[in-house]
PDB file of C-alpha atoms in Angstrom:
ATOM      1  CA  UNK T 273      -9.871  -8.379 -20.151  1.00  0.00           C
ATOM      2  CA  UNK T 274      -6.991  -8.453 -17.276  1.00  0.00           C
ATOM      3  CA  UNK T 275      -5.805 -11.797 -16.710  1.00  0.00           C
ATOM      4  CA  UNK T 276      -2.914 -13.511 -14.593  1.00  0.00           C
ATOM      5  CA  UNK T 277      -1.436 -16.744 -16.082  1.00  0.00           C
ATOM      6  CA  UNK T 278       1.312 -19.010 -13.794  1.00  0.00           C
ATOM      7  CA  UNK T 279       3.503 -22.144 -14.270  1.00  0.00           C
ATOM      8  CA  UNK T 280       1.712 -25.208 -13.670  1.00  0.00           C
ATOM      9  CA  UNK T 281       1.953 -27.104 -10.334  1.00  0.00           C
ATOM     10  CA  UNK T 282       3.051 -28.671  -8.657  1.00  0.00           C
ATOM     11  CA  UNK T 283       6.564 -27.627  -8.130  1.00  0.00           C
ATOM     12  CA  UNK T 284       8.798 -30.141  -5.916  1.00  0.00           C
ATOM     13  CA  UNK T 285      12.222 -29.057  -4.717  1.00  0.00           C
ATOM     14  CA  UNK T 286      14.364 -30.464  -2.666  1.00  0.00           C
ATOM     15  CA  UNK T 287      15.233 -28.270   0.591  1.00  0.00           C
ATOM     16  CA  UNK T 288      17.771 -25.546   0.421  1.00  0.00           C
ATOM     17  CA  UNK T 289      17.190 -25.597  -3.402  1.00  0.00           C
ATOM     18  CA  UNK T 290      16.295 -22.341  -5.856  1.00  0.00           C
ATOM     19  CA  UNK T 291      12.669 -21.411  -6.706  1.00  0.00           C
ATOM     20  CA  UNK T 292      11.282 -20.144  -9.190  1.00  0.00           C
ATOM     21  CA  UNK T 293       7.024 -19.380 -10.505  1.00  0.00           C
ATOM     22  CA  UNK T 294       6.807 -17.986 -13.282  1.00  0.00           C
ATOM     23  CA  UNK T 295       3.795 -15.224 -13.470  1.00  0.00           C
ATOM     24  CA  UNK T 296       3.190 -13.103 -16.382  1.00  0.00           C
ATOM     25  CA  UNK T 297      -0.134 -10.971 -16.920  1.00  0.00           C
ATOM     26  CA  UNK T 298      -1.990  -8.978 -19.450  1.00  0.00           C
ATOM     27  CA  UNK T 299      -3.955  -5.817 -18.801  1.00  0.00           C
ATOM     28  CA  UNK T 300      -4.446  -2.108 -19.724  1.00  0.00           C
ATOM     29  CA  UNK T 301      -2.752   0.196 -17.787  1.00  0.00           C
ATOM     30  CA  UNK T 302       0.108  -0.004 -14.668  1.00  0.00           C
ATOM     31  CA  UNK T 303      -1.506  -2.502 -12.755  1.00  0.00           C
ATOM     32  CA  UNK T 304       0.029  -3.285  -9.087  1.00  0.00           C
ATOM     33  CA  UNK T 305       1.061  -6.723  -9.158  1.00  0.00           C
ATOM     34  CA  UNK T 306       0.957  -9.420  -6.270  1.00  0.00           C
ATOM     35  CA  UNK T 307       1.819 -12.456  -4.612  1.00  0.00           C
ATOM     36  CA  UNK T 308      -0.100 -14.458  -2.227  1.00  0.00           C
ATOM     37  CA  UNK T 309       0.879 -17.477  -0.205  1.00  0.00           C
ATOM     38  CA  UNK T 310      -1.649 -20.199   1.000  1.00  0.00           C
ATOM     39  CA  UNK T 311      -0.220 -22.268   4.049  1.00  0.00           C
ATOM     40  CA  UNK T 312      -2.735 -25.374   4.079  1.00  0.00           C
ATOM     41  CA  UNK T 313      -5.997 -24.840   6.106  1.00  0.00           C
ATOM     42  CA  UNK T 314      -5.569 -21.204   5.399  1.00  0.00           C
ATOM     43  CA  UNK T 315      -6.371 -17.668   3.752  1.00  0.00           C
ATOM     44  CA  UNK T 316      -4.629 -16.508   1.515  1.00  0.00           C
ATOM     45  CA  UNK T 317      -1.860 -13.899   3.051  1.00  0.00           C
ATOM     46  CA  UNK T 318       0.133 -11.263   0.637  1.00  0.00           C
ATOM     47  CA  UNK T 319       3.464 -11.948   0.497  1.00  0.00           C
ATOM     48  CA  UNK T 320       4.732  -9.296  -1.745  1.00  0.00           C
ATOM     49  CA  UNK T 321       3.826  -6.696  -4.147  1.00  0.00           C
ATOM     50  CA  UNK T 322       5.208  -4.101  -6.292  1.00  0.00           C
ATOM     51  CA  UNK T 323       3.570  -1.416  -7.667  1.00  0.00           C
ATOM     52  CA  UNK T 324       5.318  -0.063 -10.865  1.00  0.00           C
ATOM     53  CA  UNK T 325       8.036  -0.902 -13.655  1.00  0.00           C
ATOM     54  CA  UNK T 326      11.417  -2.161 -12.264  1.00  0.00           C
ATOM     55  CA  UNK T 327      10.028  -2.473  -8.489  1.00  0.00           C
ATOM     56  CA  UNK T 328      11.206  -5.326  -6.327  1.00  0.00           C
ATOM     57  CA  UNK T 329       8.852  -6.981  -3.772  1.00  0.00           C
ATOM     58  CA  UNK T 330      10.553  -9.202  -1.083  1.00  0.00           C
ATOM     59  CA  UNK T 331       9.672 -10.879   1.935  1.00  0.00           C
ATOM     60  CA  UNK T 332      10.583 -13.592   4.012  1.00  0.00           C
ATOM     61  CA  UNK T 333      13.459 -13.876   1.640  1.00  0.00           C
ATOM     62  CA  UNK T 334      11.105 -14.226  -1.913  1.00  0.00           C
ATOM     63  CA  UNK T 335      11.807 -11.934  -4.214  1.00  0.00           C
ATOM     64  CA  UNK T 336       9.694 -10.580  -7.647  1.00  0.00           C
ATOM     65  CA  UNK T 337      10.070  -7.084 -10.083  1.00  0.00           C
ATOM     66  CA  UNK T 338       7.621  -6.281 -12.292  1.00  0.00           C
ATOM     67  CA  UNK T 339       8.895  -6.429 -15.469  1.00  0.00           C
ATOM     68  CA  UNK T 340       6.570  -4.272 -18.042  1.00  0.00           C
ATOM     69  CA  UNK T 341       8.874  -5.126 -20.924  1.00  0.00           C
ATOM     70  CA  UNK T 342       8.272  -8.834 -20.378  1.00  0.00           C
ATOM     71  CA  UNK T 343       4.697  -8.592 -18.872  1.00  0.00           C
ATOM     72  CA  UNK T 344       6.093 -10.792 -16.102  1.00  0.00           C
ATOM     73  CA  UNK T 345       5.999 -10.891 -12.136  1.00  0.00           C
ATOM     74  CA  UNK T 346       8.253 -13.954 -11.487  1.00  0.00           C
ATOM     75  CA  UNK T 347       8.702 -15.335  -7.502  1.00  0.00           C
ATOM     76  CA  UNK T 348      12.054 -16.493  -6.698  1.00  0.00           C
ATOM     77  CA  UNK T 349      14.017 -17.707  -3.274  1.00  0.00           C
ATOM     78  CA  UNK T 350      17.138 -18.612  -2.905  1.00  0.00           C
ATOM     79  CA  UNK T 351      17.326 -21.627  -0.518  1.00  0.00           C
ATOM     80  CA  UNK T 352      13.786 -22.799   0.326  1.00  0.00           C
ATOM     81  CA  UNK T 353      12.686 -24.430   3.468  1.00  0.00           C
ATOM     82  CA  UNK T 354      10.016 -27.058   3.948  1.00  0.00           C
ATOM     83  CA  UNK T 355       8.152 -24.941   5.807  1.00  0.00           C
ATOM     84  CA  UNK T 356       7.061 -22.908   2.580  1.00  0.00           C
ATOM     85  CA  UNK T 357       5.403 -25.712   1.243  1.00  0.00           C
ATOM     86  CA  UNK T 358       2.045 -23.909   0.180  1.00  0.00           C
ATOM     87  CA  UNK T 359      -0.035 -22.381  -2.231  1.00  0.00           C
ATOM     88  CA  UNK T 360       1.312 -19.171  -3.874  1.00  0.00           C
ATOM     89  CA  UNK T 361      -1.286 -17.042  -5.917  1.00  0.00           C
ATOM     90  CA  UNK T 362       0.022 -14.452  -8.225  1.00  0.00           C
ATOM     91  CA  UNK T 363      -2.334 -11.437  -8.524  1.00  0.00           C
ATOM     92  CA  UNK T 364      -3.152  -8.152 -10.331  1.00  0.00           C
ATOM     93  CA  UNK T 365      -5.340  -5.232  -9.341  1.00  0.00           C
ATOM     94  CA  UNK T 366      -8.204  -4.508 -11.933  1.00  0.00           C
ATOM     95  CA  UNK T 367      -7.868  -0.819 -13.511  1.00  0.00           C
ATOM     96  CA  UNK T 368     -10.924   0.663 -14.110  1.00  0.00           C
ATOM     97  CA  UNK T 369     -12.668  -0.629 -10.714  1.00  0.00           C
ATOM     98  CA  UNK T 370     -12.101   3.175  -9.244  1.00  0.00           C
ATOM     99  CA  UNK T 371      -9.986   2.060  -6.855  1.00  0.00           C
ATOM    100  CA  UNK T 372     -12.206  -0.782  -5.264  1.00  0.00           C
ATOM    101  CA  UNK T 373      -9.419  -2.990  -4.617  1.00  0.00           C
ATOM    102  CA  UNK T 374     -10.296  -6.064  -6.998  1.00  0.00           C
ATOM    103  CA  UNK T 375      -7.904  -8.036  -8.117  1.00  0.00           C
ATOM    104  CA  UNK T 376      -7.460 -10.478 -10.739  1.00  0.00           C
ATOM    105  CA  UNK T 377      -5.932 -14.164  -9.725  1.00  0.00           C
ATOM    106  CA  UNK T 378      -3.937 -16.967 -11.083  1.00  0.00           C
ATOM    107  CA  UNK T 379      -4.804 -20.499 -10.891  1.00  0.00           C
ATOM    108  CA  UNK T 380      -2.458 -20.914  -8.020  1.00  0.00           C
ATOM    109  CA  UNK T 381       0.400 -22.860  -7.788  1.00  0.00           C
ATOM    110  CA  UNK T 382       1.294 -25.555  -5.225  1.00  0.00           C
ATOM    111  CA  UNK T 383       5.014 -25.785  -3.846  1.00  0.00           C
ATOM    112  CA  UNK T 384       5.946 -28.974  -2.016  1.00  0.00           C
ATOM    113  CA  UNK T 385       9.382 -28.906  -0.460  1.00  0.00           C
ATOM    114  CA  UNK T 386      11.007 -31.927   0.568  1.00  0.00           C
ATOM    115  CA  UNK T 387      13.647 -32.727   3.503  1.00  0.00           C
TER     116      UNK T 387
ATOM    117  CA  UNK Z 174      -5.688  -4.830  14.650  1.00  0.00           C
ATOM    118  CA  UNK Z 175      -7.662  -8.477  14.325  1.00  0.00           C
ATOM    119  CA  UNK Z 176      -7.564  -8.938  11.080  1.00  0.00           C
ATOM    120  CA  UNK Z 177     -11.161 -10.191   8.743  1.00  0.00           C
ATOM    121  CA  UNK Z 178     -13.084 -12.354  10.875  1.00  0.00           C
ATOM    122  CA  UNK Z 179     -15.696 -15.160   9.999  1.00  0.00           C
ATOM    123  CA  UNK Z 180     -17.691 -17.405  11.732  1.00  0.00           C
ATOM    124  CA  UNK Z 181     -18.842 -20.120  11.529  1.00  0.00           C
ATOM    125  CA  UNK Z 182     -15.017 -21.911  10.935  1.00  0.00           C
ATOM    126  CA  UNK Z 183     -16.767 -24.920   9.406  1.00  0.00           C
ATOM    127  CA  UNK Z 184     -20.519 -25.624   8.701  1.00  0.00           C
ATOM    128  CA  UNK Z 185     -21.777 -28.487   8.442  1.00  0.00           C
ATOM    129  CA  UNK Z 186     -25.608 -29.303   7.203  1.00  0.00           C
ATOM    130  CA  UNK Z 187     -28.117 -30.994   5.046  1.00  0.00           C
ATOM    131  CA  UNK Z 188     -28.896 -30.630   1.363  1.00  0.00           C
ATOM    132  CA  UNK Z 189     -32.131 -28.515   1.237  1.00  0.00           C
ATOM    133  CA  UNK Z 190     -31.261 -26.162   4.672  1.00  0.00           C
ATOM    134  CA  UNK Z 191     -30.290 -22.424   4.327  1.00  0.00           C
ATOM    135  CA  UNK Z 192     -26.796 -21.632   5.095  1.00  0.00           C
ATOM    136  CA  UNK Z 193     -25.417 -18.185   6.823  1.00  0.00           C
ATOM    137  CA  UNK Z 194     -22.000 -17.174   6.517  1.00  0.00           C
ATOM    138  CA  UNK Z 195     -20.674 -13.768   8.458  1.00  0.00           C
ATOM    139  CA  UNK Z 196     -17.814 -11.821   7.471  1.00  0.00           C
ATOM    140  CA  UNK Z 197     -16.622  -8.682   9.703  1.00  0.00           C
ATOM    141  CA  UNK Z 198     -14.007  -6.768   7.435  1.00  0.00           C
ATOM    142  CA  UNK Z 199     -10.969  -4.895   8.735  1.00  0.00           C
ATOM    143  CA  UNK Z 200     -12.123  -1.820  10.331  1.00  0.00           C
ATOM    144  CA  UNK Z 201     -11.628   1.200   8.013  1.00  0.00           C
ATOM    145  CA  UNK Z 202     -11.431  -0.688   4.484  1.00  0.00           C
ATOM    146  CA  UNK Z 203     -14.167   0.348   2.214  1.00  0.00           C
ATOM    147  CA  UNK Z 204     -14.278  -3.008   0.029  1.00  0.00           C
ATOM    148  CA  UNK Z 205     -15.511  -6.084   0.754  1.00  0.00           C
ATOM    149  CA  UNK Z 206     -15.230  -9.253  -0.881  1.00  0.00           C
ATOM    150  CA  UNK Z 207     -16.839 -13.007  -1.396  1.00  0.00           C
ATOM    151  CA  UNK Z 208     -14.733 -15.797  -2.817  1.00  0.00           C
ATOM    152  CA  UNK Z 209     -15.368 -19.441  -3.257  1.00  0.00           C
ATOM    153  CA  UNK Z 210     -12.397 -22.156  -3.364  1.00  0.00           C
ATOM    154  CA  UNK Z 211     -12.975 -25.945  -4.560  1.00  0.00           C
ATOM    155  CA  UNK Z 212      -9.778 -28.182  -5.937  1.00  0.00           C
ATOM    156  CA  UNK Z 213     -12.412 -28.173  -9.364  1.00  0.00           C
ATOM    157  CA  UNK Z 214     -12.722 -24.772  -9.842  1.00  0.00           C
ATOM    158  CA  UNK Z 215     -10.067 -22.934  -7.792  1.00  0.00           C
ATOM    159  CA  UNK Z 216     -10.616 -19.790  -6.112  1.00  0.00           C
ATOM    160  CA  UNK Z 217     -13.559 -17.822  -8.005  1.00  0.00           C
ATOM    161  CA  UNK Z 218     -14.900 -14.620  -7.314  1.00  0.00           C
ATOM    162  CA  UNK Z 219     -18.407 -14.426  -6.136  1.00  0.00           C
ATOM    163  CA  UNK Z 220     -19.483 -10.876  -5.671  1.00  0.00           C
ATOM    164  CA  UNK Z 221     -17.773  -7.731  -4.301  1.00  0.00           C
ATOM    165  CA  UNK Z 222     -19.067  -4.488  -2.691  1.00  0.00           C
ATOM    166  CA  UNK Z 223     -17.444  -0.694  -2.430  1.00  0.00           C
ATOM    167  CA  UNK Z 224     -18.863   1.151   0.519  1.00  0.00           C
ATOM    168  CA  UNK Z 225     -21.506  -1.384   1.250  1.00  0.00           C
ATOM    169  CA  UNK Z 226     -22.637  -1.091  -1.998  1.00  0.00           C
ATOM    170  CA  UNK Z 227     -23.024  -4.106  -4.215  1.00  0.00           C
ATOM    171  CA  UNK Z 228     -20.530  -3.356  -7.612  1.00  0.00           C
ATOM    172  CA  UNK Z 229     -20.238  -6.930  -9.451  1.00  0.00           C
ATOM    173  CA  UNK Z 230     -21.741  -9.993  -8.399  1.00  0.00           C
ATOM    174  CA  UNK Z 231     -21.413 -11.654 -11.804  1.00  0.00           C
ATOM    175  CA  UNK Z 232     -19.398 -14.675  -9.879  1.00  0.00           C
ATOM    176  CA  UNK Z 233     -23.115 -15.548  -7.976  1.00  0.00           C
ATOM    177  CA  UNK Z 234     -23.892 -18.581  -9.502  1.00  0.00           C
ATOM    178  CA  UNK Z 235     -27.199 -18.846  -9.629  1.00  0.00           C
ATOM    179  CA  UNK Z 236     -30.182 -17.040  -7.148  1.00  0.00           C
ATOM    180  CA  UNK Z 237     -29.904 -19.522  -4.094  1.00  0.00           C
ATOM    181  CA  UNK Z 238     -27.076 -17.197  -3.307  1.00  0.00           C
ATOM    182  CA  UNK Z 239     -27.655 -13.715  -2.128  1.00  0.00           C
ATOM    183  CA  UNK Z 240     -25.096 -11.257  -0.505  1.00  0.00           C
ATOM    184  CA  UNK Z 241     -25.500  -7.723   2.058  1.00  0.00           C
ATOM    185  CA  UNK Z 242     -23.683  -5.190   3.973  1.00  0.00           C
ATOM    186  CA  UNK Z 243     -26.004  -3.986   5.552  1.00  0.00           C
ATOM    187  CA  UNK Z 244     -23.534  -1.675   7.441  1.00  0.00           C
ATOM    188  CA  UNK Z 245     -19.332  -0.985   7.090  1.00  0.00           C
ATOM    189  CA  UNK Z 246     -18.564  -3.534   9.541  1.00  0.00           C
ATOM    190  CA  UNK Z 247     -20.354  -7.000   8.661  1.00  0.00           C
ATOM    191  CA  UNK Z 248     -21.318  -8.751   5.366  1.00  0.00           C
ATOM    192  CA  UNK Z 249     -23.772 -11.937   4.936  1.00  0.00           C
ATOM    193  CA  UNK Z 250     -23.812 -14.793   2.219  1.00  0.00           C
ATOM    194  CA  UNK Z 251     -26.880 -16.890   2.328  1.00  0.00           C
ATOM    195  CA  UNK Z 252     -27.848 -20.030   0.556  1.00  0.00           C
ATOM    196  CA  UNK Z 253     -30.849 -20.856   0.444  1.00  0.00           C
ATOM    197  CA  UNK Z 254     -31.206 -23.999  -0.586  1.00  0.00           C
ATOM    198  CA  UNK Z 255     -28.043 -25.093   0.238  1.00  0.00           C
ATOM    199  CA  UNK Z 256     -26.712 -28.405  -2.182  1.00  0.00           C
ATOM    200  CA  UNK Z 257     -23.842 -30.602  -1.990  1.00  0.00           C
ATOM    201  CA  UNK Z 258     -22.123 -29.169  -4.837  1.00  0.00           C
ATOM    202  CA  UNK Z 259     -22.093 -26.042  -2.646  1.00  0.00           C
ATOM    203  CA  UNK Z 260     -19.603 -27.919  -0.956  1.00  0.00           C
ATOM    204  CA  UNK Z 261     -16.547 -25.307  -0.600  1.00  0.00           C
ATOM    205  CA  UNK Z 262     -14.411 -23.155   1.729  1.00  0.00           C
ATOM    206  CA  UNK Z 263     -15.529 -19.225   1.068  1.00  0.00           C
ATOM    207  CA  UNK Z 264     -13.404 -16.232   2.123  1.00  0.00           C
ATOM    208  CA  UNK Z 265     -14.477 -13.233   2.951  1.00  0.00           C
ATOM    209  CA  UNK Z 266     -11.170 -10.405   2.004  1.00  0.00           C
ATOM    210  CA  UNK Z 267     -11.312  -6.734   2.763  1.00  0.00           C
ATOM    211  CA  UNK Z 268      -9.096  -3.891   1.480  1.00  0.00           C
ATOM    212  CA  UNK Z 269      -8.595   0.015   1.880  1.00  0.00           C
ATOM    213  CA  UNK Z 270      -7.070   0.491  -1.541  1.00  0.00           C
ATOM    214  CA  UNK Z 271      -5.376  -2.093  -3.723  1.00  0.00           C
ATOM    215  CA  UNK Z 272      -4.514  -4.888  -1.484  1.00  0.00           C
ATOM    216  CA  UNK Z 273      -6.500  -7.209  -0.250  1.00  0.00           C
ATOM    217  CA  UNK Z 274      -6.842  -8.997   3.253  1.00  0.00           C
ATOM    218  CA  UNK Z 275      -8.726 -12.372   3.359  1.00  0.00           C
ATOM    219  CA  UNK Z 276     -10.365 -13.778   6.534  1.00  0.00           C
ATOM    220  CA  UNK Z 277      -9.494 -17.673   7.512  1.00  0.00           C
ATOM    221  CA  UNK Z 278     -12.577 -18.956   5.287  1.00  0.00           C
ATOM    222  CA  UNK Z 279     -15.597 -20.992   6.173  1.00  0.00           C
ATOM    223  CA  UNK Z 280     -15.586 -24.457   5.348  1.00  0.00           C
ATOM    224  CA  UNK Z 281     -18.767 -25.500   4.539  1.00  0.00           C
ATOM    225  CA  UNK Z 282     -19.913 -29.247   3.856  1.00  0.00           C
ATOM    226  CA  UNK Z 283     -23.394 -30.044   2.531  1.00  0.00           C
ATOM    227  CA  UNK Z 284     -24.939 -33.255   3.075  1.00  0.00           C
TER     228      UNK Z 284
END
């Protein structure tokens, strides 16, 4: 079946410093992939997604493309900032649900950022 | 738009008591979904429905828990009885078409 596989946590970097979480995925299909941040005491919000070969999902200055050739949906940031210590799930939708919206997790990794 | 709601925020009770958690998804999405999150296990999957209808609920773990919709605008999980390895925060997400929107979770504590 569909599955989602990231780097282990937890990541520690050093403010201002370069990010990256390595997601790759296996499934049947085009799949849209996802990522999905976890601030502490929280739900989990999307952060970005793309939904074909070669797109680029950003936000708040985090970048991914889904790369079919590699399987891969990496996160990346330039210059990090304590406040994006957090959780950060990387997703897939399931084909085959008709369209129901389920999607298929990774373990989650956690991201502490340090002054 | 204010987003999925669920109440209670946290729950506290006693091993043995039945628990109700409430979910009210974004108005207009057509999926519904129940997840579990412990540091153990992670976030799991415990049932999902598609226009109020029940599609996989595989994730239940066993038959204390039970799931409705009774309608396109609110969604139940019960335990009944509720045990301390029970112990977890559960989000309730809601989506249109492929992306999903979770609510701020339930943390639930049994004694």
């Amino acid at each position: 079946g569909d599955s989602v596989t990231q780097m282990e946590g937890p990541v520690t970097l050093s403010e201002e410093a370069f990010l990256t979480i390595n997601c790759t995925y296996t499934a049947t299909g085009y799949p849209s992939l996802f990522w999905y941040v976890q601030y502490p005491g929280e739900g989990l919000q999307l952060l970005l997604k793309a939904t074909k070969a070669d797109d680029k999902g950003s936000n708040k200055g985090f970048e991914a493309t889904y790369r079919k050739e590699t399987t891969s949906f990496h996160l990346e940031k330039g210059s990090v900032q304590v406040s994006d210590s957090a959780v950060y799930f990387c997703a897939l939708s399931e084909m085959g649900s008709g369209n129901t919206g389920k999607l298929i997790f990774g373990q989650g990794t956690t991201l502490q950022v340090k002054p | 738009d204010a987003g999925v709601i669920q109440s209670p925020r946290h729950e506290v009770t006693e091993m043995g008591q039945e628990v109700t958690l409430r979910c009210k998804p974004i108005s207009g999405h057509n999926s519904l979904f129940w997840y579990r999150q412990t540091m153990m296990r992670g976030l799991e999957l415990l049932i999902y429905f598609n226009n109020n209808v029940p599609i996989d609920d595989s994730g239940m773990p066993e038959d204390r828990f039970s799931a409705k919709m009774p309608n396109a605008s609110f969604s139940t999980l019960k335990i009944q009885p509720s045990e301390p390895r029970d112990s977890a925060v559960y989000f309730c997400a809601s989506s249109a078409l492929d992306t999903q929107y979770f609510g701020p979770g339930t943390r639930l504590t049994v004694l």
